[in-house]
């Protein structure tokens, strides 16, 4: 008897517990889930609660309950980033020992005075502490050295993406002055730890991807494939988020919410599916999912009727 072939697709959904799931998060969950399941892949959930001041009490449990209620089934236990600090510290330590990361004493004010705006709206680090801390200063944060040249990848939806990290971002923070590990490091370490092979997520993270790929290279991790889904925006063109007061998902209307998300992802859902029971919506989604139908755009308005 032949042994089953090893699973070669492992995807994930990685919400931050900063509030309830909204339509934008449902699109990311659904897109990553159906892409994984349609290829016989595994799908993991990771709770990105590394930025503790932004966590909202009860939000992680609420997110998991909502996902379960909507009919998502994840593989294995949920990984909580708050329990992974030792792994991030080990990765940072290795980078420092290899001379790839360095301590930085600069205050935000000092950086702002000598800097320009980065691709993500932050500040390009001017490199002040690259060659060592200025006399009498102590490290407040730790940064990763970036090299000249492009970091490029082929996004499965958005096409070729390239970034000049030195020009567009600068040496970026791995360990923050407030004593927390940065999102970029946590994501790179955990995607590798969980052996994620395919990442499907919102295009709001497109500008972060070259940094994560650079980190993977510095840490000798493999680079997964990426597909960045269009981000749902409101009538004002703003990304749906807690900040823009996006409406939390309604559990009582789970079937209709899923149909709206499928429609947003370009799937040709039959007109009467929104009124069908949840199980029927999933059966249709599993049987008809088409990655090729997803709009290849970074953002799209979602204007519920
Ligand atoms: N935790 C991030 C967010 O909720 C997602 C990170 C990722 O998918 O890489 O925006």
PDB file of C-alpha atoms and ligand atoms in Angstrom:
ATOM      1  CA  UNK A   1       0.000   0.000   0.000  1.00  0.00           C
ATOM      2  CA  UNK A   2       1.271   3.458  -0.872  1.00  0.00           C
ATOM      3  CA  UNK A   3       1.749   5.874   2.009  1.00  0.00           C
ATOM      4  CA  UNK A   4      -0.250   9.088   1.622  1.00  0.00           C
ATOM      5  CA  UNK A   5       1.706  11.887  -0.002  1.00  0.00           C
ATOM      6  CA  UNK A   6       2.858  14.508   2.524  1.00  0.00           C
ATOM      7  CA  UNK A   7       0.778  17.644   2.753  1.00  0.00           C
ATOM      8  CA  UNK A   8       2.521  20.220   0.649  1.00  0.00           C
ATOM      9  CA  UNK A   9       0.092  23.082   1.222  1.00  0.00           C
ATOM     10  CA  UNK A  10      -0.231  24.711   4.609  1.00  0.00           C
ATOM     11  CA  UNK A  11      -2.000  28.035   4.857  1.00  0.00           C
ATOM     12  CA  UNK A  12      -3.077  30.211   7.736  1.00  0.00           C
ATOM     13  CA  UNK A  13      -5.283  33.032   8.950  1.00  0.00           C
ATOM     14  CA  UNK A  14      -3.572  35.351  11.414  1.00  0.00           C
ATOM     15  CA  UNK A  15      -5.970  37.851  12.988  1.00  0.00           C
ATOM     16  CA  UNK A  16      -4.877  40.418  15.554  1.00  0.00           C
ATOM     17  CA  UNK A  17      -7.246  40.422  18.553  1.00  0.00           C
ATOM     18  CA  UNK A  18      -7.784  44.169  18.454  1.00  0.00           C
ATOM     19  CA  UNK A  19     -11.550  43.872  18.078  1.00  0.00           C
ATOM     20  CA  UNK A  20     -14.304  41.813  16.518  1.00  0.00           C
ATOM     21  CA  UNK A  21     -13.956  40.294  13.052  1.00  0.00           C
ATOM     22  CA  UNK A  22     -15.432  42.482  10.317  1.00  0.00           C
ATOM     23  CA  UNK A  23     -16.104  41.979   6.625  1.00  0.00           C
ATOM     24  CA  UNK A  24     -12.465  42.666   5.658  1.00  0.00           C
ATOM     25  CA  UNK A  25     -11.240  39.958   8.029  1.00  0.00           C
ATOM     26  CA  UNK A  26     -13.869  37.536   6.711  1.00  0.00           C
ATOM     27  CA  UNK A  27     -12.544  38.045   3.171  1.00  0.00           C
ATOM     28  CA  UNK A  28      -8.995  37.184   4.316  1.00  0.00           C
ATOM     29  CA  UNK A  29     -10.197  34.173   6.321  1.00  0.00           C
ATOM     30  CA  UNK A  30     -12.347  32.872   3.479  1.00  0.00           C
ATOM     31  CA  UNK A  31      -9.799  33.442   0.710  1.00  0.00           C
ATOM     32  CA  UNK A  32      -7.016  31.693   2.636  1.00  0.00           C
ATOM     33  CA  UNK A  33      -9.347  28.881   3.740  1.00  0.00           C
ATOM     34  CA  UNK A  34     -10.780  28.051   0.334  1.00  0.00           C
ATOM     35  CA  UNK A  35      -7.404  28.324  -1.393  1.00  0.00           C
ATOM     36  CA  UNK A  36      -5.988  25.814   1.112  1.00  0.00           C
ATOM     37  CA  UNK A  37      -8.921  23.409   1.165  1.00  0.00           C
ATOM     38  CA  UNK A  38      -9.363  23.418  -2.618  1.00  0.00           C
ATOM     39  CA  UNK A  39      -5.794  22.106  -2.864  1.00  0.00           C
ATOM     40  CA  UNK A  40      -6.186  19.526  -0.105  1.00  0.00           C
ATOM     41  CA  UNK A  41      -4.154  21.767   2.181  1.00  0.00           C
ATOM     42  CA  UNK A  42      -4.132  22.430   5.895  1.00  0.00           C
ATOM     43  CA  UNK A  43      -5.346  25.726   7.333  1.00  0.00           C
ATOM     44  CA  UNK A  44      -4.094  27.041  10.660  1.00  0.00           C
ATOM     45  CA  UNK A  45      -5.226  29.928  12.818  1.00  0.00           C
ATOM     46  CA  UNK A  46      -2.637  32.079  14.571  1.00  0.00           C
ATOM     47  CA  UNK A  47      -3.615  34.736  17.064  1.00  0.00           C
ATOM     48  CA  UNK A  48      -1.321  37.715  16.525  1.00  0.00           C
ATOM     49  CA  UNK A  49      -1.453  39.160  20.015  1.00  0.00           C
ATOM     50  CA  UNK A  50       2.213  40.204  20.107  1.00  0.00           C
ATOM     51  CA  UNK A  51       1.374  43.922  20.234  1.00  0.00           C
ATOM     52  CA  UNK A  52      -0.122  43.635  23.714  1.00  0.00           C
ATOM     53  CA  UNK A  53      -1.211  47.280  24.192  1.00  0.00           C
ATOM     54  CA  UNK A  54      -3.461  46.900  21.117  1.00  0.00           C
ATOM     55  CA  UNK A  55      -5.126  43.692  22.327  1.00  0.00           C
ATOM     56  CA  UNK A  56      -8.727  44.017  23.426  1.00  0.00           C
ATOM     57  CA  UNK A  57      -9.837  41.813  26.324  1.00  0.00           C
ATOM     58  CA  UNK A  58     -12.021  38.969  25.100  1.00  0.00           C
ATOM     59  CA  UNK A  59     -11.382  39.666  21.398  1.00  0.00           C
ATOM     60  CA  UNK A  60      -9.304  36.508  20.750  1.00  0.00           C
ATOM     61  CA  UNK A  61     -12.026  34.213  22.109  1.00  0.00           C
ATOM     62  CA  UNK A  62     -14.685  36.203  20.313  1.00  0.00           C
ATOM     63  CA  UNK A  63     -12.803  35.853  16.988  1.00  0.00           C
ATOM     64  CA  UNK A  64     -12.462  32.082  17.420  1.00  0.00           C
ATOM     65  CA  UNK A  65     -16.141  31.724  18.346  1.00  0.00           C
ATOM     66  CA  UNK A  66     -17.146  33.749  15.302  1.00  0.00           C
ATOM     67  CA  UNK A  67     -14.928  31.678  12.985  1.00  0.00           C
ATOM     68  CA  UNK A  68     -16.359  28.445  14.386  1.00  0.00           C
ATOM     69  CA  UNK A  69     -19.898  29.783  14.142  1.00  0.00           C
ATOM     70  CA  UNK A  70     -19.325  30.695  10.504  1.00  0.00           C
ATOM     71  CA  UNK A  71     -18.224  27.105   9.856  1.00  0.00           C
ATOM     72  CA  UNK A  72     -14.444  27.480   9.545  1.00  0.00           C
ATOM     73  CA  UNK A  73     -12.540  24.393  10.679  1.00  0.00           C
ATOM     74  CA  UNK A  74      -8.868  24.885  11.485  1.00  0.00           C
ATOM     75  CA  UNK A  75      -6.162  22.289  11.857  1.00  0.00           C
ATOM     76  CA  UNK A  76      -4.342  21.830  15.131  1.00  0.00           C
ATOM     77  CA  UNK A  77      -4.285  24.155  18.113  1.00  0.00           C
ATOM     78  CA  UNK A  78      -4.352  27.942  17.687  1.00  0.00           C
ATOM     79  CA  UNK A  79      -0.872  29.444  18.068  1.00  0.00           C
ATOM     80  CA  UNK A  80      -0.766  32.538  20.300  1.00  0.00           C
ATOM     81  CA  UNK A  81       2.096  34.918  19.616  1.00  0.00           C
ATOM     82  CA  UNK A  82       2.062  36.046  23.246  1.00  0.00           C
ATOM     83  CA  UNK A  83       3.399  32.558  24.084  1.00  0.00           C
ATOM     84  CA  UNK A  84       6.211  32.796  21.529  1.00  0.00           C
ATOM     85  CA  UNK A  85       8.415  35.500  23.023  1.00  0.00           C
ATOM     86  CA  UNK A  86      11.302  33.073  23.685  1.00  0.00           C
ATOM     87  CA  UNK A  87      11.364  32.079  20.000  1.00  0.00           C
ATOM     88  CA  UNK A  88      11.451  35.728  18.890  1.00  0.00           C
ATOM     89  CA  UNK A  89      14.255  36.443  21.379  1.00  0.00           C
ATOM     90  CA  UNK A  90      16.253  33.502  20.035  1.00  0.00           C
ATOM     91  CA  UNK A  91      15.813  34.678  16.443  1.00  0.00           C
ATOM     92  CA  UNK A  92      16.871  38.216  17.354  1.00  0.00           C
ATOM     93  CA  UNK A  93      19.846  36.904  19.265  1.00  0.00           C
ATOM     94  CA  UNK A  94      20.988  34.916  16.231  1.00  0.00           C
ATOM     95  CA  UNK A  95      20.652  37.966  13.999  1.00  0.00           C
ATOM     96  CA  UNK A  96      22.639  40.126  16.420  1.00  0.00           C
ATOM     97  CA  UNK A  97      25.385  37.497  16.711  1.00  0.00           C
ATOM     98  CA  UNK A  98      25.571  37.287  12.920  1.00  0.00           C
ATOM     99  CA  UNK A  99      26.004  41.061  12.744  1.00  0.00           C
ATOM    100  CA  UNK A 100      22.702  41.433  10.893  1.00  0.00           C
ATOM    101  CA  UNK A 101      20.837  43.268  13.642  1.00  0.00           C
ATOM    102  CA  UNK A 102      22.044  46.103  15.843  1.00  0.00           C
ATOM    103  CA  UNK A 103      20.975  48.206  18.800  1.00  0.00           C
ATOM    104  CA  UNK A 104      19.536  51.637  18.100  1.00  0.00           C
ATOM    105  CA  UNK A 105      19.386  54.539  20.533  1.00  0.00           C
ATOM    106  CA  UNK A 106      17.439  56.992  18.364  1.00  0.00           C
ATOM    107  CA  UNK A 107      14.233  58.557  19.593  1.00  0.00           C
ATOM    108  CA  UNK A 108      11.334  59.008  17.193  1.00  0.00           C
ATOM    109  CA  UNK A 109      12.003  62.727  17.234  1.00  0.00           C
ATOM    110  CA  UNK A 110      15.639  62.243  16.231  1.00  0.00           C
ATOM    111  CA  UNK A 111      14.636  59.902  13.407  1.00  0.00           C
ATOM    112  CA  UNK A 112      11.921  62.291  12.189  1.00  0.00           C
ATOM    113  CA  UNK A 113      14.435  65.144  12.051  1.00  0.00           C
ATOM    114  CA  UNK A 114      16.793  63.204   9.758  1.00  0.00           C
ATOM    115  CA  UNK A 115      14.407  61.098   7.760  1.00  0.00           C
ATOM    116  CA  UNK A 116      11.795  60.816   5.043  1.00  0.00           C
ATOM    117  CA  UNK A 117       8.493  58.967   4.798  1.00  0.00           C
ATOM    118  CA  UNK A 118       8.625  55.204   4.237  1.00  0.00           C
ATOM    119  CA  UNK A 119       6.339  53.122   1.975  1.00  0.00           C
ATOM    120  CA  UNK A 120       4.055  52.273   4.889  1.00  0.00           C
ATOM    121  CA  UNK A 121       3.733  55.863   6.063  1.00  0.00           C
ATOM    122  CA  UNK A 122       6.389  55.390   8.750  1.00  0.00           C
ATOM    123  CA  UNK A 123       9.880  56.825   8.611  1.00  0.00           C
ATOM    124  CA  UNK A 124      12.889  55.573   6.665  1.00  0.00           C
ATOM    125  CA  UNK A 125      15.588  54.987   9.264  1.00  0.00           C
ATOM    126  CA  UNK A 126      18.543  57.265   8.442  1.00  0.00           C
ATOM    127  CA  UNK A 127      21.094  54.723   9.691  1.00  0.00           C
ATOM    128  CA  UNK A 128      22.397  56.760  12.623  1.00  0.00           C
ATOM    129  CA  UNK A 129      23.311  53.746  14.826  1.00  0.00           C
ATOM    130  CA  UNK A 130      24.372  51.395  12.018  1.00  0.00           C
ATOM    131  CA  UNK A 131      28.062  51.660  12.760  1.00  0.00           C
ATOM    132  CA  UNK A 132      27.599  51.517  16.547  1.00  0.00           C
ATOM    133  CA  UNK A 133      25.785  53.457  19.241  1.00  0.00           C
ATOM    134  CA  UNK A 134      26.822  57.097  19.598  1.00  0.00           C
ATOM    135  CA  UNK A 135      28.911  57.638  22.759  1.00  0.00           C
ATOM    136  CA  UNK A 136      26.983  57.527  26.012  1.00  0.00           C
ATOM    137  CA  UNK A 137      23.802  56.215  24.381  1.00  0.00           C
ATOM    138  CA  UNK A 138      22.072  52.923  25.180  1.00  0.00           C
ATOM    139  CA  UNK A 139      20.050  50.769  22.801  1.00  0.00           C
ATOM    140  CA  UNK A 140      16.297  51.320  22.989  1.00  0.00           C
ATOM    141  CA  UNK A 141      15.354  49.163  20.010  1.00  0.00           C
ATOM    142  CA  UNK A 142      16.970  46.595  17.712  1.00  0.00           C
ATOM    143  CA  UNK A 143      16.992  46.935  13.953  1.00  0.00           C
ATOM    144  CA  UNK A 144      17.687  44.640  11.024  1.00  0.00           C
ATOM    145  CA  UNK A 145      20.245  45.781   8.477  1.00  0.00           C
ATOM    146  CA  UNK A 146      18.872  45.896   4.952  1.00  0.00           C
ATOM    147  CA  UNK A 147      21.052  45.765   1.850  1.00  0.00           C
ATOM    148  CA  UNK A 148      21.001  47.881  -1.291  1.00  0.00           C
ATOM    149  CA  UNK A 149      19.097  46.355  -4.192  1.00  0.00           C
ATOM    150  CA  UNK A 150      15.589  45.102  -4.774  1.00  0.00           C
ATOM    151  CA  UNK A 151      13.678  42.460  -2.880  1.00  0.00           C
ATOM    152  CA  UNK A 152      11.252  41.113  -5.455  1.00  0.00           C
ATOM    153  CA  UNK A 153       8.611  38.404  -5.565  1.00  0.00           C
ATOM    154  CA  UNK A 154       5.765  37.306  -7.767  1.00  0.00           C
ATOM    155  CA  UNK A 155       2.435  37.675  -6.011  1.00  0.00           C
ATOM    156  CA  UNK A 156      -0.128  35.141  -7.199  1.00  0.00           C
ATOM    157  CA  UNK A 157      -2.723  37.918  -7.521  1.00  0.00           C
ATOM    158  CA  UNK A 158      -0.945  41.258  -7.629  1.00  0.00           C
ATOM    159  CA  UNK A 159       1.816  40.168 -10.011  1.00  0.00           C
ATOM    160  CA  UNK A 160       5.463  41.231  -9.708  1.00  0.00           C
ATOM    161  CA  UNK A 161       6.248  43.275  -6.594  1.00  0.00           C
ATOM    162  CA  UNK A 162       9.627  44.851  -5.867  1.00  0.00           C
ATOM    163  CA  UNK A 163      10.878  47.075  -3.136  1.00  0.00           C
ATOM    164  CA  UNK A 164      14.220  48.776  -2.517  1.00  0.00           C
ATOM    165  CA  UNK A 165      14.356  48.203   1.208  1.00  0.00           C
ATOM    166  CA  UNK A 166      17.257  50.585   1.788  1.00  0.00           C
ATOM    167  CA  UNK A 167      15.447  53.387  -0.024  1.00  0.00           C
ATOM    168  CA  UNK A 168      11.806  52.623   0.837  1.00  0.00           C
ATOM    169  CA  UNK A 169      12.046  51.366   4.427  1.00  0.00           C
ATOM    170  CA  UNK A 170      15.570  51.499   5.837  1.00  0.00           C
ATOM    171  CA  UNK A 171      16.886  49.256   8.603  1.00  0.00           C
ATOM    172  CA  UNK A 172      13.672  48.233  10.328  1.00  0.00           C
ATOM    173  CA  UNK A 173      12.729  47.510  13.914  1.00  0.00           C
ATOM    174  CA  UNK A 174      12.695  43.937  15.242  1.00  0.00           C
ATOM    175  CA  UNK A 175      12.462  44.796  18.920  1.00  0.00           C
ATOM    176  CA  UNK A 176      10.652  47.959  19.869  1.00  0.00           C
ATOM    177  CA  UNK A 177      11.659  50.632  22.349  1.00  0.00           C
ATOM    178  CA  UNK A 178       8.584  49.734  24.418  1.00  0.00           C
ATOM    179  CA  UNK A 179       9.951  46.230  25.014  1.00  0.00           C
ATOM    180  CA  UNK A 180       7.838  44.325  22.482  1.00  0.00           C
ATOM    181  CA  UNK A 181       8.887  42.293  19.482  1.00  0.00           C
ATOM    182  CA  UNK A 182       7.831  43.818  16.187  1.00  0.00           C
ATOM    183  CA  UNK A 183       5.127  42.309  14.000  1.00  0.00           C
ATOM    184  CA  UNK A 184       7.571  41.704  11.109  1.00  0.00           C
ATOM    185  CA  UNK A 185       9.841  39.480  13.193  1.00  0.00           C
ATOM    186  CA  UNK A 186       6.969  37.597  14.844  1.00  0.00           C
ATOM    187  CA  UNK A 187       5.329  36.840  11.484  1.00  0.00           C
ATOM    188  CA  UNK A 188       8.551  35.617   9.844  1.00  0.00           C
ATOM    189  CA  UNK A 189       9.446  33.416  12.819  1.00  0.00           C
ATOM    190  CA  UNK A 190       5.945  31.964  13.161  1.00  0.00           C
ATOM    191  CA  UNK A 191       5.297  31.359   9.467  1.00  0.00           C
ATOM    192  CA  UNK A 192       8.490  29.327   9.472  1.00  0.00           C
ATOM    193  CA  UNK A 193       7.734  27.584  12.788  1.00  0.00           C
ATOM    194  CA  UNK A 194       4.291  26.573  11.525  1.00  0.00           C
ATOM    195  CA  UNK A 195       5.752  25.546   8.152  1.00  0.00           C
ATOM    196  CA  UNK A 196       3.365  27.783   6.235  1.00  0.00           C
ATOM    197  CA  UNK A 197       3.870  27.204   2.529  1.00  0.00           C
ATOM    198  CA  UNK A 198       1.260  29.552   1.059  1.00  0.00           C
ATOM    199  CA  UNK A 199       0.197  32.894   2.448  1.00  0.00           C
ATOM    200  CA  UNK A 200      -3.125  34.377   1.376  1.00  0.00           C
ATOM    201  CA  UNK A 201      -3.966  37.668   3.123  1.00  0.00           C
ATOM    202  CA  UNK A 202      -5.107  41.233   2.528  1.00  0.00           C
ATOM    203  CA  UNK A 203      -3.190  43.544   0.198  1.00  0.00           C
ATOM    204  CA  UNK A 204      -2.725  45.986   3.073  1.00  0.00           C
ATOM    205  CA  UNK A 205       0.249  43.737   3.915  1.00  0.00           C
ATOM    206  CA  UNK A 206       1.773  43.897   0.441  1.00  0.00           C
ATOM    207  CA  UNK A 207       4.245  46.599   1.487  1.00  0.00           C
ATOM    208  CA  UNK A 208       5.349  44.478   4.469  1.00  0.00           C
ATOM    209  CA  UNK A 209       6.105  41.400   2.392  1.00  0.00           C
ATOM    210  CA  UNK A 210       9.581  42.405   1.111  1.00  0.00           C
ATOM    211  CA  UNK A 211      10.611  43.005   4.745  1.00  0.00           C
ATOM    212  CA  UNK A 212       9.342  39.557   5.696  1.00  0.00           C
ATOM    213  CA  UNK A 213      11.149  37.972   2.754  1.00  0.00           C
ATOM    214  CA  UNK A 214      14.337  39.788   3.723  1.00  0.00           C
ATOM    215  CA  UNK A 215      13.970  38.451   7.272  1.00  0.00           C
ATOM    216  CA  UNK A 216      13.423  34.932   5.924  1.00  0.00           C
ATOM    217  CA  UNK A 217      16.669  35.228   3.985  1.00  0.00           C
ATOM    218  CA  UNK A 218      18.588  36.518   7.000  1.00  0.00           C
ATOM    219  CA  UNK A 219      17.205  33.693   9.162  1.00  0.00           C
ATOM    220  CA  UNK A 220      17.720  31.001   6.503  1.00  0.00           C
ATOM    221  CA  UNK A 221      13.999  30.304   6.292  1.00  0.00           C
ATOM    222  CA  UNK A 222      12.239  29.247   3.082  1.00  0.00           C
ATOM    223  CA  UNK A 223       9.991  31.854   1.457  1.00  0.00           C
ATOM    224  CA  UNK A 224       6.330  30.846   1.073  1.00  0.00           C
ATOM    225  CA  UNK A 225       4.236  31.874  -1.920  1.00  0.00           C
ATOM    226  CA  UNK A 226       2.054  34.963  -1.494  1.00  0.00           C
ATOM    227  CA  UNK A 227      -1.371  35.964  -2.726  1.00  0.00           C
ATOM    228  CA  UNK A 228      -2.625  39.357  -1.582  1.00  0.00           C
ATOM    229  CA  UNK A 229      -6.391  39.677  -1.784  1.00  0.00           C
ATOM    230  CA  UNK A 230      -8.089  42.975  -2.590  1.00  0.00           C
ATOM    231  CA  UNK A 231      -8.767  44.944   0.557  1.00  0.00           C
ATOM    232  CA  UNK A 232     -12.349  45.999   1.202  1.00  0.00           C
ATOM    233  CA  UNK A 233     -12.791  49.738   1.490  1.00  0.00           C
ATOM    234  CA  UNK A 234     -15.742  51.868   2.593  1.00  0.00           C
ATOM    235  CA  UNK A 235     -17.470  54.627   0.621  1.00  0.00           C
ATOM    236  CA  UNK A 236     -14.682  57.037   1.631  1.00  0.00           C
ATOM    237  CA  UNK A 237     -12.054  54.678   0.176  1.00  0.00           C
ATOM    238  CA  UNK A 238     -10.739  53.733   3.629  1.00  0.00           C
ATOM    239  CA  UNK A 239      -9.795  50.147   4.489  1.00  0.00           C
ATOM    240  CA  UNK A 240     -12.492  48.508   6.611  1.00  0.00           C
ATOM    241  CA  UNK A 241     -10.974  48.254  10.070  1.00  0.00           C
ATOM    242  CA  UNK A 242     -11.737  48.916  13.679  1.00  0.00           C
ATOM    243  CA  UNK A 243     -10.297  52.427  13.201  1.00  0.00           C
ATOM    244  CA  UNK A 244     -12.768  53.174  10.411  1.00  0.00           C
ATOM    245  CA  UNK A 245     -15.558  51.705  12.566  1.00  0.00           C
ATOM    246  CA  UNK A 246     -16.222  48.689  10.347  1.00  0.00           C
ATOM    247  CA  UNK A 247     -19.344  46.834  11.451  1.00  0.00           C
ATOM    248  CA  UNK A 248     -18.574  43.573  13.297  1.00  0.00           C
ATOM    249  CA  UNK A 249     -19.703  40.396  11.496  1.00  0.00           C
ATOM    250  CA  UNK A 250     -23.220  39.354  12.352  1.00  0.00           C
ATOM    251  CA  UNK A 251     -23.355  35.695  13.464  1.00  0.00           C
ATOM    252  CA  UNK A 252     -27.086  35.498  12.871  1.00  0.00           C
ATOM    253  CA  UNK A 253     -26.487  36.394   9.233  1.00  0.00           C
ATOM    254  CA  UNK A 254     -23.456  34.114   8.735  1.00  0.00           C
ATOM    255  CA  UNK A 255     -24.699  32.652   5.428  1.00  0.00           C
ATOM    256  CA  UNK A 256     -25.413  36.078   3.928  1.00  0.00           C
ATOM    257  CA  UNK A 257     -22.081  37.467   5.169  1.00  0.00           C
ATOM    258  CA  UNK A 258     -20.231  34.532   3.569  1.00  0.00           C
ATOM    259  CA  UNK A 259     -22.071  35.042   0.304  1.00  0.00           C
ATOM    260  CA  UNK A 260     -21.111  38.731   0.368  1.00  0.00           C
ATOM    261  CA  UNK A 261     -17.466  37.755   0.922  1.00  0.00           C
ATOM    262  CA  UNK A 262     -17.596  35.196  -1.914  1.00  0.00           C
ATOM    263  CA  UNK A 263     -19.094  37.831  -4.194  1.00  0.00           C
ATOM    264  CA  UNK A 264     -16.396  40.312  -3.185  1.00  0.00           C
ATOM    265  CA  UNK A 265     -13.825  37.652  -4.134  1.00  0.00           C
ATOM    266  CA  UNK A 266     -15.300  37.508  -7.629  1.00  0.00           C
ATOM    267  CA  UNK A 267     -17.066  34.146  -7.244  1.00  0.00           C
ATOM    268  CA  UNK A 268     -20.192  33.807  -9.425  1.00  0.00           C
ATOM    269  CA  UNK A 269     -22.595  33.002  -6.597  1.00  0.00           C
ATOM    270  CA  UNK A 270     -26.171  32.136  -7.604  1.00  0.00           C
ATOM    271  CA  UNK A 271     -28.670  34.851  -6.713  1.00  0.00           C
ATOM    272  CA  UNK A 272     -30.604  32.726  -4.201  1.00  0.00           C
ATOM    273  CA  UNK A 273     -27.564  31.515  -2.235  1.00  0.00           C
ATOM    274  CA  UNK A 274     -27.676  34.398   0.261  1.00  0.00           C
ATOM    275  CA  UNK A 275     -30.935  33.038   1.659  1.00  0.00           C
ATOM    276  CA  UNK A 276     -29.701  29.422   1.784  1.00  0.00           C
ATOM    277  CA  UNK A 277     -28.636  27.613   4.963  1.00  0.00           C
ATOM    278  CA  UNK A 278     -24.993  27.924   5.970  1.00  0.00           C
ATOM    279  CA  UNK A 279     -24.154  24.315   5.008  1.00  0.00           C
ATOM    280  CA  UNK A 280     -25.420  24.948   1.499  1.00  0.00           C
ATOM    281  CA  UNK A 281     -23.270  28.066   1.137  1.00  0.00           C
ATOM    282  CA  UNK A 282     -20.195  26.059   2.156  1.00  0.00           C
ATOM    283  CA  UNK A 283     -21.082  23.236  -0.203  1.00  0.00           C
ATOM    284  CA  UNK A 284     -21.358  25.723  -3.062  1.00  0.00           C
ATOM    285  CA  UNK A 285     -18.116  27.478  -2.053  1.00  0.00           C
ATOM    286  CA  UNK A 286     -16.151  24.224  -1.800  1.00  0.00           C
ATOM    287  CA  UNK A 287     -17.498  22.920  -5.084  1.00  0.00           C
ATOM    288  CA  UNK A 288     -17.120  26.101  -7.102  1.00  0.00           C
ATOM    289  CA  UNK A 289     -14.168  27.990  -5.663  1.00  0.00           C
ATOM    290  CA  UNK A 290     -12.127  29.655  -8.385  1.00  0.00           C
ATOM    291  CA  UNK A 291      -8.869  31.363  -7.482  1.00  0.00           C
ATOM    292  CA  UNK A 292      -8.690  32.669 -11.047  1.00  0.00           C
ATOM    293  CA  UNK A 293     -11.913  34.639 -10.518  1.00  0.00           C
ATOM    294  CA  UNK A 294     -10.470  36.777  -7.686  1.00  0.00           C
ATOM    295  CA  UNK A 295     -10.072  40.396  -8.836  1.00  0.00           C
ATOM    296  CA  UNK A 296      -6.392  41.226  -9.223  1.00  0.00           C
ATOM    297  CA  UNK A 297      -6.663  44.574  -7.531  1.00  0.00           C
ATOM    298  CA  UNK A 298      -5.169  45.843  -4.292  1.00  0.00           C
ATOM    299  CA  UNK A 299      -8.397  47.444  -3.064  1.00  0.00           C
ATOM    300  CA  UNK A 300     -12.105  47.431  -3.880  1.00  0.00           C
ATOM    301  CA  UNK A 301     -15.098  49.183  -2.389  1.00  0.00           C
ATOM    302  CA  UNK A 302     -17.522  47.078  -0.413  1.00  0.00           C
ATOM    303  CA  UNK A 303     -20.808  48.914  -0.239  1.00  0.00           C
ATOM    304  CA  UNK A 304     -23.442  46.663   1.286  1.00  0.00           C
ATOM    305  CA  UNK A 305     -26.914  47.260  -0.066  1.00  0.00           C
TER     306      UNK A 305
HETATM  307  N1  LIG B   1      -2.180  40.047  12.120  1.00  0.00           N
HETATM  308  C1  LIG B   1      -2.200  40.749  10.877  1.00  0.00           C
HETATM  309  C2  LIG B   1      -3.492  41.513  10.725  1.00  0.00           C
HETATM  310  O1  LIG B   1      -4.467  41.178  11.364  1.00  0.00           O
HETATM  311  C3  LIG B   1      -2.109  39.821   9.701  1.00  0.00           C
HETATM  312  C4  LIG B   1      -0.751  39.313   9.511  1.00  0.00           C
HETATM  313  C5  LIG B   1      -0.570  38.408   8.313  1.00  0.00           C
HETATM  314  O2  LIG B   1      -1.547  37.866   7.766  1.00  0.00           O
HETATM  315  O3  LIG B   1       0.583  38.226   7.957  1.00  0.00           O
HETATM  316  O4  LIG B   1      -3.517  42.466   9.969  1.00  0.00           O
END
